[in-house]
Tab-separated table of C-alpha atoms in Angstrom:
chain	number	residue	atom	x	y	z
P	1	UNK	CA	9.879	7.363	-6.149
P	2	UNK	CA	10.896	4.050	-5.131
P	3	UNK	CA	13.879	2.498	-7.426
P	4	UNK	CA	15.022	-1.125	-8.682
P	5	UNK	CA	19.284	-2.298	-7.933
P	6	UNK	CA	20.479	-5.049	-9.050
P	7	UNK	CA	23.782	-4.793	-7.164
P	8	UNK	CA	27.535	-6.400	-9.182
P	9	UNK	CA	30.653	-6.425	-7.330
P	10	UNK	CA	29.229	-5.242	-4.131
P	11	UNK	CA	28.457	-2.194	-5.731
P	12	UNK	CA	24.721	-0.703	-6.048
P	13	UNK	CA	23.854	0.333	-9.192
P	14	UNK	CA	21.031	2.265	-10.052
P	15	UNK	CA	18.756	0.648	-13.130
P	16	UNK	CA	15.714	2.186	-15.035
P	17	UNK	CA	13.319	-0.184	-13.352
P	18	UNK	CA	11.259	0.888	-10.488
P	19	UNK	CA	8.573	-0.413	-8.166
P	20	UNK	CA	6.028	0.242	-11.082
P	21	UNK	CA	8.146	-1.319	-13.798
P	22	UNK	CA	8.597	-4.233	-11.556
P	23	UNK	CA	4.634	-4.559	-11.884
P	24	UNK	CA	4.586	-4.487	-15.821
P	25	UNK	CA	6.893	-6.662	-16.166
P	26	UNK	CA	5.176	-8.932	-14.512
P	27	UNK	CA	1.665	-8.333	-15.689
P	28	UNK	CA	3.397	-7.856	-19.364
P	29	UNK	CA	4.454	-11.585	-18.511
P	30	UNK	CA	1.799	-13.055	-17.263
P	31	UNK	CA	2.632	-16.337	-19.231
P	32	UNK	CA	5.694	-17.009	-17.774
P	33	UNK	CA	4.903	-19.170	-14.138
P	34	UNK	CA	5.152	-17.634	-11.213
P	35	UNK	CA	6.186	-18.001	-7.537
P	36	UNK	CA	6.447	-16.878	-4.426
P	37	UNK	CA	8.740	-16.566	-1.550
P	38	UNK	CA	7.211	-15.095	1.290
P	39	UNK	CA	9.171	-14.292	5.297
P	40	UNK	CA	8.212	-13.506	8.324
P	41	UNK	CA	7.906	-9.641	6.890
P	42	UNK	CA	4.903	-10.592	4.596
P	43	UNK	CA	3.070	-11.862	8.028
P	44	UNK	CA	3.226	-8.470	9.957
P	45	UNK	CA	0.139	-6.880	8.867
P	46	UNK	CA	-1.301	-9.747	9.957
P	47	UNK	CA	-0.471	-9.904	13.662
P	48	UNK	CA	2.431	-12.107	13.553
P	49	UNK	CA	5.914	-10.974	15.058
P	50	UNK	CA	8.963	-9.906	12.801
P	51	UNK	CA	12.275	-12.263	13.007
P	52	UNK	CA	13.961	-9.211	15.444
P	53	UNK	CA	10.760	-8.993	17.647
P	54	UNK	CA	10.742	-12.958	18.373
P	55	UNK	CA	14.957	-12.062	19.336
P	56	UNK	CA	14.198	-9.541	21.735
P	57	UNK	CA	11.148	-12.062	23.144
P	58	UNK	CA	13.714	-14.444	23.724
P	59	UNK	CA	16.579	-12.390	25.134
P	60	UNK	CA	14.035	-10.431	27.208
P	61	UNK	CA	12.818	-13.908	28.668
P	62	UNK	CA	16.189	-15.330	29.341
P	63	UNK	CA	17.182	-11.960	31.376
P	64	UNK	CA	13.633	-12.281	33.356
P	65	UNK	CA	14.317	-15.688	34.111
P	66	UNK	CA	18.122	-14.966	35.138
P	67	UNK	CA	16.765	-11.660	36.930
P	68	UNK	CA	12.745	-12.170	38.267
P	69	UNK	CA	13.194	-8.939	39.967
P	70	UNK	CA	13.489	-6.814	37.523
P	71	UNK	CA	10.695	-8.177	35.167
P	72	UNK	CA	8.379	-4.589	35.148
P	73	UNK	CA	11.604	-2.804	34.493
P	74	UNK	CA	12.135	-4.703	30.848
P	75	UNK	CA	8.203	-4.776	30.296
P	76	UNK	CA	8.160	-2.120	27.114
P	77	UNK	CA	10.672	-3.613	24.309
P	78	UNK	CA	9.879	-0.858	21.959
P	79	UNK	CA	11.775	1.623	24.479
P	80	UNK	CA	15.717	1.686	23.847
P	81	UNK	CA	16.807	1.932	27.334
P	82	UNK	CA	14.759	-1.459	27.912
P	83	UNK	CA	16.821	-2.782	24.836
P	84	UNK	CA	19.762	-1.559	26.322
P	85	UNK	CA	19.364	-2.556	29.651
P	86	UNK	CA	18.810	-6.818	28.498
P	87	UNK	CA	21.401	-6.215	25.653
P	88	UNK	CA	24.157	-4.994	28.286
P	89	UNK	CA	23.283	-7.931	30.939
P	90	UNK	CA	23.739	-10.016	27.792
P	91	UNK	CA	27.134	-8.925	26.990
P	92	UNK	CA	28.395	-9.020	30.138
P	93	UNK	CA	27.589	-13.098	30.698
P	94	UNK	CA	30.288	-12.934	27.270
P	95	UNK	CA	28.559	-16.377	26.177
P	96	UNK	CA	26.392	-14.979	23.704
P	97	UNK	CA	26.532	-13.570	20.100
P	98	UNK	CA	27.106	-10.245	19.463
P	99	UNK	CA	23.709	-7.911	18.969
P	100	UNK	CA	22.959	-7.979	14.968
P	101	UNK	CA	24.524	-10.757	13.929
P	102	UNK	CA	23.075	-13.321	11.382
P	103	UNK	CA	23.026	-16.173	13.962
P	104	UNK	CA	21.029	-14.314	16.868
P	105	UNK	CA	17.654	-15.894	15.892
P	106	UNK	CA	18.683	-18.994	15.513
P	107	UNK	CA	20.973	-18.985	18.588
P	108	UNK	CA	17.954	-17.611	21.101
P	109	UNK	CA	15.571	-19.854	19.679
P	110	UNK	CA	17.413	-22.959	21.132
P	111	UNK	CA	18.418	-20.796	24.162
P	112	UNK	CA	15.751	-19.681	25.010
P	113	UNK	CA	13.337	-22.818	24.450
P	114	UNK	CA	15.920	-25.896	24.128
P	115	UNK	CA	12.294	-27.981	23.639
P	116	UNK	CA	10.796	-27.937	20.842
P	117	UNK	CA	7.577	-28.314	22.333
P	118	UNK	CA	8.437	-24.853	24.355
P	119	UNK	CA	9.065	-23.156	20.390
P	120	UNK	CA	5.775	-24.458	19.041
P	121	UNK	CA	4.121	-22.912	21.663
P	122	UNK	CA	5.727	-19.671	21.328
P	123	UNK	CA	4.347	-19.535	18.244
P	124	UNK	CA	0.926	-20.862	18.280
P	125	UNK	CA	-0.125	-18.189	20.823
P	126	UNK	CA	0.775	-15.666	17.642
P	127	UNK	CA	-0.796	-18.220	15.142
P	128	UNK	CA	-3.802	-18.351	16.582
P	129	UNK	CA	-4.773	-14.628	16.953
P	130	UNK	CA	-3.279	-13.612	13.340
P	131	UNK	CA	-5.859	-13.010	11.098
P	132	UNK	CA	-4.786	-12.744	7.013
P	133	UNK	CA	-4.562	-8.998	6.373
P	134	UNK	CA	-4.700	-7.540	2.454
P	135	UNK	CA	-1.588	-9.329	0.794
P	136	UNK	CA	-3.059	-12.414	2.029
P	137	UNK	CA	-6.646	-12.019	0.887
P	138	UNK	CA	-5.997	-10.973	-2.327
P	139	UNK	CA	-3.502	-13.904	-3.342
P	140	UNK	CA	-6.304	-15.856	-3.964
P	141	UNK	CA	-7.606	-13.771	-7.002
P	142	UNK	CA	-3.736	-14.292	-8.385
P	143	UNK	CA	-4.228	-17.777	-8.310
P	144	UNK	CA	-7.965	-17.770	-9.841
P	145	UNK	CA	-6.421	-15.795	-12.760
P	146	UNK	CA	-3.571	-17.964	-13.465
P	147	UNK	CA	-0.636	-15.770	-12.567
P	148	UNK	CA	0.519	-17.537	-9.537
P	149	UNK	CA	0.585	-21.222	-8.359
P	150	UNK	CA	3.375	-21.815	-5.647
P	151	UNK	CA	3.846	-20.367	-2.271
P	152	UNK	CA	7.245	-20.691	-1.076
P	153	UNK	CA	7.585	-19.962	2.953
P	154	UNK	CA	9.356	-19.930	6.093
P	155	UNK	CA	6.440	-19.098	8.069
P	156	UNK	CA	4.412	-21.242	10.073
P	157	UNK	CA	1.353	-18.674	10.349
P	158	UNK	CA	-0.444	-20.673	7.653
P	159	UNK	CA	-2.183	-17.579	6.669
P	160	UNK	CA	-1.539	-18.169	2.730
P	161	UNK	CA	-4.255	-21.186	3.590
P	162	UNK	CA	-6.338	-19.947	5.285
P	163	UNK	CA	-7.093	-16.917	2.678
P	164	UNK	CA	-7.088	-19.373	0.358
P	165	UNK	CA	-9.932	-20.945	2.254
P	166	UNK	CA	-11.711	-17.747	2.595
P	167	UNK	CA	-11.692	-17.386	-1.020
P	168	UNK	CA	-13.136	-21.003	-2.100
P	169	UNK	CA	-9.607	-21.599	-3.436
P	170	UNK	CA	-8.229	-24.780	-3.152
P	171	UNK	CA	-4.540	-24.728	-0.887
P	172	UNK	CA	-2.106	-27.833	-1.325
P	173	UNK	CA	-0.182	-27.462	1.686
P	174	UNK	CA	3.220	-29.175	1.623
P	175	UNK	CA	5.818	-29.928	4.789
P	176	UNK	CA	8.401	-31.940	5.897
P	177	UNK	CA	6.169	-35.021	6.575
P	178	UNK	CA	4.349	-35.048	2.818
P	179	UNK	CA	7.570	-33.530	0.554
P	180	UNK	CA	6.242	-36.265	-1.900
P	181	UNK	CA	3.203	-33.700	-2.872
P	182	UNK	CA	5.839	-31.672	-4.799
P	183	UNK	CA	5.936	-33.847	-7.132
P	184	UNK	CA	2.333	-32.773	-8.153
P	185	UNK	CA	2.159	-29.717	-10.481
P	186	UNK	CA	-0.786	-28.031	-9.232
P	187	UNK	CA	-3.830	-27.529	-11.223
P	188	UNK	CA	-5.493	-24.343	-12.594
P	189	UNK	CA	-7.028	-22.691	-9.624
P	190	UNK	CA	-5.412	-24.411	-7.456
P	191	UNK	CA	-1.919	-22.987	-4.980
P	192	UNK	CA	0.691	-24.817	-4.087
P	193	UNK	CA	1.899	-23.568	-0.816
P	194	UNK	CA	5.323	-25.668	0.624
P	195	UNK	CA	6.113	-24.487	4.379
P	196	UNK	CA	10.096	-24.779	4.253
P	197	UNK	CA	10.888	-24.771	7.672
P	198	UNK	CA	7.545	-26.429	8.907
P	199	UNK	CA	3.876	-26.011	10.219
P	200	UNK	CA	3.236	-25.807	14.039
P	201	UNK	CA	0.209	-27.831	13.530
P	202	UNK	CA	1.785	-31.319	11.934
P	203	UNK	CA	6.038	-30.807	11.596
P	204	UNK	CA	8.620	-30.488	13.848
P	205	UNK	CA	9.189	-26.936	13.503
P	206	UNK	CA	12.914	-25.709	11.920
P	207	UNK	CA	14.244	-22.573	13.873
P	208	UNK	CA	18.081	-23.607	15.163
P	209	UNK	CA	20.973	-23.571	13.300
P	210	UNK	CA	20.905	-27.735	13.537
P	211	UNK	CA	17.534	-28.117	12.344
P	212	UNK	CA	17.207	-25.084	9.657
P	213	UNK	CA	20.714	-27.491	8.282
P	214	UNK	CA	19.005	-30.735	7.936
P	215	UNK	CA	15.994	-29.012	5.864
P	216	UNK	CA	13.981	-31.797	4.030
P	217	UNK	CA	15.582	-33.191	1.091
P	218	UNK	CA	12.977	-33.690	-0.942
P	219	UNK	CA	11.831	-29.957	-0.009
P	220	UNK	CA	14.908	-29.092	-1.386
P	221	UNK	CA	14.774	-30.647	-4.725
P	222	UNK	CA	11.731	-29.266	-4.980
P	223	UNK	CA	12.413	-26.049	-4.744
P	224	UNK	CA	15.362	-26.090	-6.893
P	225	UNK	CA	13.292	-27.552	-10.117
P	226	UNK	CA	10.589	-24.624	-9.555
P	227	UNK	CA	13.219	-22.028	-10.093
P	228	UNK	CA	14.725	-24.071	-12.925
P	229	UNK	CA	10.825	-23.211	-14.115
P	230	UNK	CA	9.272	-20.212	-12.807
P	231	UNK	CA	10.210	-16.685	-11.712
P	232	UNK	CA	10.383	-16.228	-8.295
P	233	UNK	CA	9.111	-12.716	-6.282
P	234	UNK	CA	10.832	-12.639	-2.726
P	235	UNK	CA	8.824	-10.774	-0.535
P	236	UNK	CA	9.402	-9.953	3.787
P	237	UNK	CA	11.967	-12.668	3.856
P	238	UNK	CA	15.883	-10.829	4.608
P	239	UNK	CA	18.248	-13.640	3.691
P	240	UNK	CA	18.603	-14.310	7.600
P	241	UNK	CA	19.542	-18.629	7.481
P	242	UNK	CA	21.633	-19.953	5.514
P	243	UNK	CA	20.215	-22.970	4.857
P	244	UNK	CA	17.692	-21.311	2.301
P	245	UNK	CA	20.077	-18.669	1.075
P	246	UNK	CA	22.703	-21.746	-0.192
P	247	UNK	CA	19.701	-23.098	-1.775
P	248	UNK	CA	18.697	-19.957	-3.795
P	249	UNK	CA	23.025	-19.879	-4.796
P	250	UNK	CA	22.835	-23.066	-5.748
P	251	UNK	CA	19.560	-22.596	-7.902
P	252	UNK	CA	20.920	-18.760	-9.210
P	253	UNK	CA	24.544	-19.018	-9.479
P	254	UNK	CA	24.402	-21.227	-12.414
P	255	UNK	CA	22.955	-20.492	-15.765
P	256	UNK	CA	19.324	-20.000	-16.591
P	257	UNK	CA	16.541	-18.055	-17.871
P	258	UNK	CA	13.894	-17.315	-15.092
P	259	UNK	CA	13.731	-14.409	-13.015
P	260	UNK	CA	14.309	-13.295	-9.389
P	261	UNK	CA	12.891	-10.308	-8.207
P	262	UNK	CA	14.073	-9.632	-4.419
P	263	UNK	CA	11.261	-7.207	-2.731
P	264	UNK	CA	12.957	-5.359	0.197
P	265	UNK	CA	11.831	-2.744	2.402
P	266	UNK	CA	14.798	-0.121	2.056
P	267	UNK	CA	17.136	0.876	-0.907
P	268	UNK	CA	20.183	-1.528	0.134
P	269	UNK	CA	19.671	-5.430	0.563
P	270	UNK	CA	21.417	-6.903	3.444
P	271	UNK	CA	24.985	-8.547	2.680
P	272	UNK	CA	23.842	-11.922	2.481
P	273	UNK	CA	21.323	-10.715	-0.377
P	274	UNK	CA	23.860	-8.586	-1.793
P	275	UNK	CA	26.317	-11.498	-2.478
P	276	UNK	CA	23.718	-13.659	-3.827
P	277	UNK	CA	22.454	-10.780	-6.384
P	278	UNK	CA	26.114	-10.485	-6.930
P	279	UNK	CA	26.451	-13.853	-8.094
P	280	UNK	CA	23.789	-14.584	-10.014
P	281	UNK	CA	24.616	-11.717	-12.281
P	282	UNK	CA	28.187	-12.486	-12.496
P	283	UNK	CA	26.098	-15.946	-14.210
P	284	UNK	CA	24.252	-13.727	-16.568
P	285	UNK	CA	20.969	-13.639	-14.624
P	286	UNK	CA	18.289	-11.621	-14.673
P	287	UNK	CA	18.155	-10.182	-10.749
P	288	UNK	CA	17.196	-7.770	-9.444
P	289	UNK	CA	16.299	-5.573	-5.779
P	290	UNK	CA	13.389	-3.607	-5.633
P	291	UNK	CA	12.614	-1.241	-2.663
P	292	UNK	CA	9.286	-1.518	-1.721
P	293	UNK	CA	6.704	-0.659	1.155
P	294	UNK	CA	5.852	-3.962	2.283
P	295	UNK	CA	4.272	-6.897	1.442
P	296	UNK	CA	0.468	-5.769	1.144
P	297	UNK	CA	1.437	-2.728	-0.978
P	298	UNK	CA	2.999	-5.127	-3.469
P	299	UNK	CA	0.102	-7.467	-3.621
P	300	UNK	CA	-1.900	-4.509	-3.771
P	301	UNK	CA	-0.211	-3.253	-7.156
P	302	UNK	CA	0.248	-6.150	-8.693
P	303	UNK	CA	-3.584	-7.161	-8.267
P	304	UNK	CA	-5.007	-3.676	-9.684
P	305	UNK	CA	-2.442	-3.785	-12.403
P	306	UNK	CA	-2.550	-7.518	-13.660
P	307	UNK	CA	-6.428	-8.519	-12.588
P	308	UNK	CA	-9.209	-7.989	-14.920
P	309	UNK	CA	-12.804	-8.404	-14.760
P	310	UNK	CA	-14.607	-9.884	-12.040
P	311	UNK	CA	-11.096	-10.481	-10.268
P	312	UNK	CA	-10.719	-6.953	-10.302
P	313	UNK	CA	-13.698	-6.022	-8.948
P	314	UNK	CA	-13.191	-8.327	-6.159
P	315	UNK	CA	-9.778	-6.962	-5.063
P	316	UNK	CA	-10.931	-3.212	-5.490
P	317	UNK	CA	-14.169	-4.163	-3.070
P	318	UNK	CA	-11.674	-5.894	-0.536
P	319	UNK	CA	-9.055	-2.654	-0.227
P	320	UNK	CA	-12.000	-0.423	-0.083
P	321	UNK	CA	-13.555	-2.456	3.107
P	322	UNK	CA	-10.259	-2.289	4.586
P	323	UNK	CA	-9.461	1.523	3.373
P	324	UNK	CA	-6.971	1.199	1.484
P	325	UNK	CA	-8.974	2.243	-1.993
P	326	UNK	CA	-10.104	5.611	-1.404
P	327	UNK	CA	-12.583	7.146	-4.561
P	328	UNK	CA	-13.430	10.626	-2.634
P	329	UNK	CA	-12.613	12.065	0.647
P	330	UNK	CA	-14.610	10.914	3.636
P	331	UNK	CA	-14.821	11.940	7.263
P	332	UNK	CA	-11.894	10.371	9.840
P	333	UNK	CA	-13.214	7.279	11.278
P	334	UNK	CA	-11.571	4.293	12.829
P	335	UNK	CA	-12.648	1.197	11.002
P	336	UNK	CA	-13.589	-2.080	13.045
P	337	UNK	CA	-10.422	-3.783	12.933
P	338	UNK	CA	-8.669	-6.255	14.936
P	339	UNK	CA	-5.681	-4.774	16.313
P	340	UNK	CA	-2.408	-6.149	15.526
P	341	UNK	CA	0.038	-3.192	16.721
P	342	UNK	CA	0.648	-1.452	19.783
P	343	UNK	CA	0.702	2.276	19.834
P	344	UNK	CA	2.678	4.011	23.267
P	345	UNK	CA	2.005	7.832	23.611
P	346	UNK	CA	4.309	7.775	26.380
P	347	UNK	CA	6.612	5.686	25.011
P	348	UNK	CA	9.370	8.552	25.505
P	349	UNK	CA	10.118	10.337	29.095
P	350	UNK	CA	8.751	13.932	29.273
P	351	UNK	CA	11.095	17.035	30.799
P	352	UNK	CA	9.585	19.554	32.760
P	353	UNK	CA	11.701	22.869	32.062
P	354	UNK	CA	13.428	24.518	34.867
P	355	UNK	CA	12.493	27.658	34.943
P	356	UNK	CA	9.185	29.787	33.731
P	357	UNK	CA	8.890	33.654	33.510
P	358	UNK	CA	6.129	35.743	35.353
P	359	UNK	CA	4.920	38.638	34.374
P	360	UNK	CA	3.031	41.535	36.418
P	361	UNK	CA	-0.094	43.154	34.577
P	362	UNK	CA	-0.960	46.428	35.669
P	363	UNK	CA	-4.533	47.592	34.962
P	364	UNK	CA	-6.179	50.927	35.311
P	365	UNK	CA	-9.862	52.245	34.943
P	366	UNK	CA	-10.544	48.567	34.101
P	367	UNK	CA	-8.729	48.461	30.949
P	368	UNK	CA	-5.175	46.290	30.869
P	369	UNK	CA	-2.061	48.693	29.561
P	370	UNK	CA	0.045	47.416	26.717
P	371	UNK	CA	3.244	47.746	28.239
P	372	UNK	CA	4.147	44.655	30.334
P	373	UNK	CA	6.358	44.865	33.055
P	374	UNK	CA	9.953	43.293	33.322
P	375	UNK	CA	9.255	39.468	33.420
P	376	UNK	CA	10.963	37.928	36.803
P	377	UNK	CA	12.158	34.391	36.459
P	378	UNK	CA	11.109	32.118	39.227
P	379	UNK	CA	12.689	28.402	39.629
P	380	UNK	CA	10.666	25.438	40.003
């Protein structure tokens, strides 16, 4: 059973509230606005990378490039030794961060693609093969039954759109060349989606240090007044820049009454998390960490618990086209899917033992004897 923390004094303590008590309280609150926060974790589903698979892109191409030689020997990044191999070449040049650290993506983003030209291209080849998996096609019914309206993200996948599209919804998309549109409450029906660190298709897009610190003023003032007004659900976003963590400090380590629920996948938040959680309920908020299993699995409760009607209908047909709503057992098939994942079967080396045993079989009058007799080991 999956629990709830909210975490005080960089301790974790356990509280009554689980992943299904996360979902009534929000359905039992369904007046109060809501928004969204959504990271690169929401978009996986979907086909786009995770923040540590665009890292080890970008140190695997700046070891290729330093080492052409040896590009089929680093081909496989899921393998460890091919991890090991670029992280170890890496270390040894002593001029770059050390493996896990909170400034790795940012760091390899300008090292490896110093243009940002080069970095919107890196991520329009993802862009344009994603295609919006269940979390994203069932946001729309949310925002058709009033019980979300804003879209906070730091992706540039515009998937939230184009679901939104899909579903004859109508998507106010917001970036750093039209903050003013924040301004704008949006209208019933409607979703407000704001890309914080820019779209690949109009904005300069915000991935180093340098840029992720100069985020948009008028972004940010946004941002701050819709927590001043509406809870906020976090969802595949870690806490990894700190140019949107000081923002959420500065919104939730003052007094207030709206919510934050943090949706993680795993029972401890990272330390950047952990110290804003900390915070916030030092300030008498209402925070909390939920461990969950992912983005669509969230969206998934939360529209079978707090849709009625018509909307419900609509998100039951949609997770039982794409399996996930199962009434009675059916026969294995593979459904039609676009892949976004890569499965290895030999993605780990096979040993051959050293040695077999041979045994001798004696038969007579055409019927084999029970008794076996003594096995001789032969080396291969």
């Amino acid at each position: 059973m999956k629990t709830e923390y909210s975490v005080v004094n960089d301790a974790t303590v356990v509280s009554p509230l689980t992943i299904d008590a996360f979902v009534r309280s929000v359905a039992i609150s369904s007046g109060r606005p809501l928004s969204f926060l959504l990271g690169a974790g929401a978009s996986l589903s979907s086909g786009m990378p995770s923040a540590e698979r665009c890292i080890w892109e970008w140190k695997r191409d700046i070891f290729v490039s330093n080492n052409p030689s040896l590009k089929d020997a680093v081909g496989e990044l899921s393998l460890p030794g091919t991890r090991s191999r670029i992280q170890s070449w890496l270390d040894l040049r002593g001029d770059f961060p050390v493996a896990g650290c909170e400034t790795e993506y940012s760091f390899y983003a300008q090292e490896c693609y110093p243009i940002t030209s080069s970095r919107r291209s890196f991520f329009q080849k993802y862009v344009q093969k994603a295609i919006p998996h269940i979390g994203y096609r069932l946001l729309p019914l949310l925002v058709k039954a009033n019980l979300l309206r804003t879209v906070w993200t730091t992706n540039f996948d515009t998937l939230p759109a184009r679901a939104c599209a899909a579903a004859n919804v109508i998507a106010v998309e917001i970036g750093c060349d039209c903050s003013h549109r924040t301004m704008r409450p949006p209208a019933k029906g409607e979703l407000r989606i704001v890309s914080l660190h820019g779209d690949f298709r109009y904005d300069s897009l915000k991935n180093t240090e340098a840029e992720l610190q100069e985020q948009e003023a008028g972004l940010k003032a946004a941002l701050l007044e819709d927590l001043r007004q509406s809870d906020l659900v976090v969802l595949g976003y870690s806490g990894r820049d700190h140019s949107l963590m000081s923002l959420l400090e500065k919104a939730y380590l003052s007094p207030g009454q709206t919510r934050l629920y943090w949706c993680g996948y795993g029972d401890q938040p990272s330390e950047s998390v952990k110290k804003l959680l900390n915070g916030a309920h030092t300030c008498g908020r209402e925070v909390f960490y939920i461990d969950t299993e992912g983005f669509d699995d969230v969206i998934t409760r939360l529209a079978l618990r707090c849709l009625n009607n018509e909307y419900l209908q609509e998100a039951k047909t949609i997770l039982e086209s794409s399996g996930r709503l199962q009434y009675a057992k059916k026969l294995f098939t593979i459904l039609p899917l676009e892949p976004t994942a890569l499965f290895k079967s030999n993605a780990y080396p096979v040993q051959f033992p050293k040695e077999v045993l041979q045994a001798k079989l004696r038969f007579s009058g055409g019927r084999q004897k029970k008794q076996l007799a003594r096995p001789e080991a032969c080396r291969l």
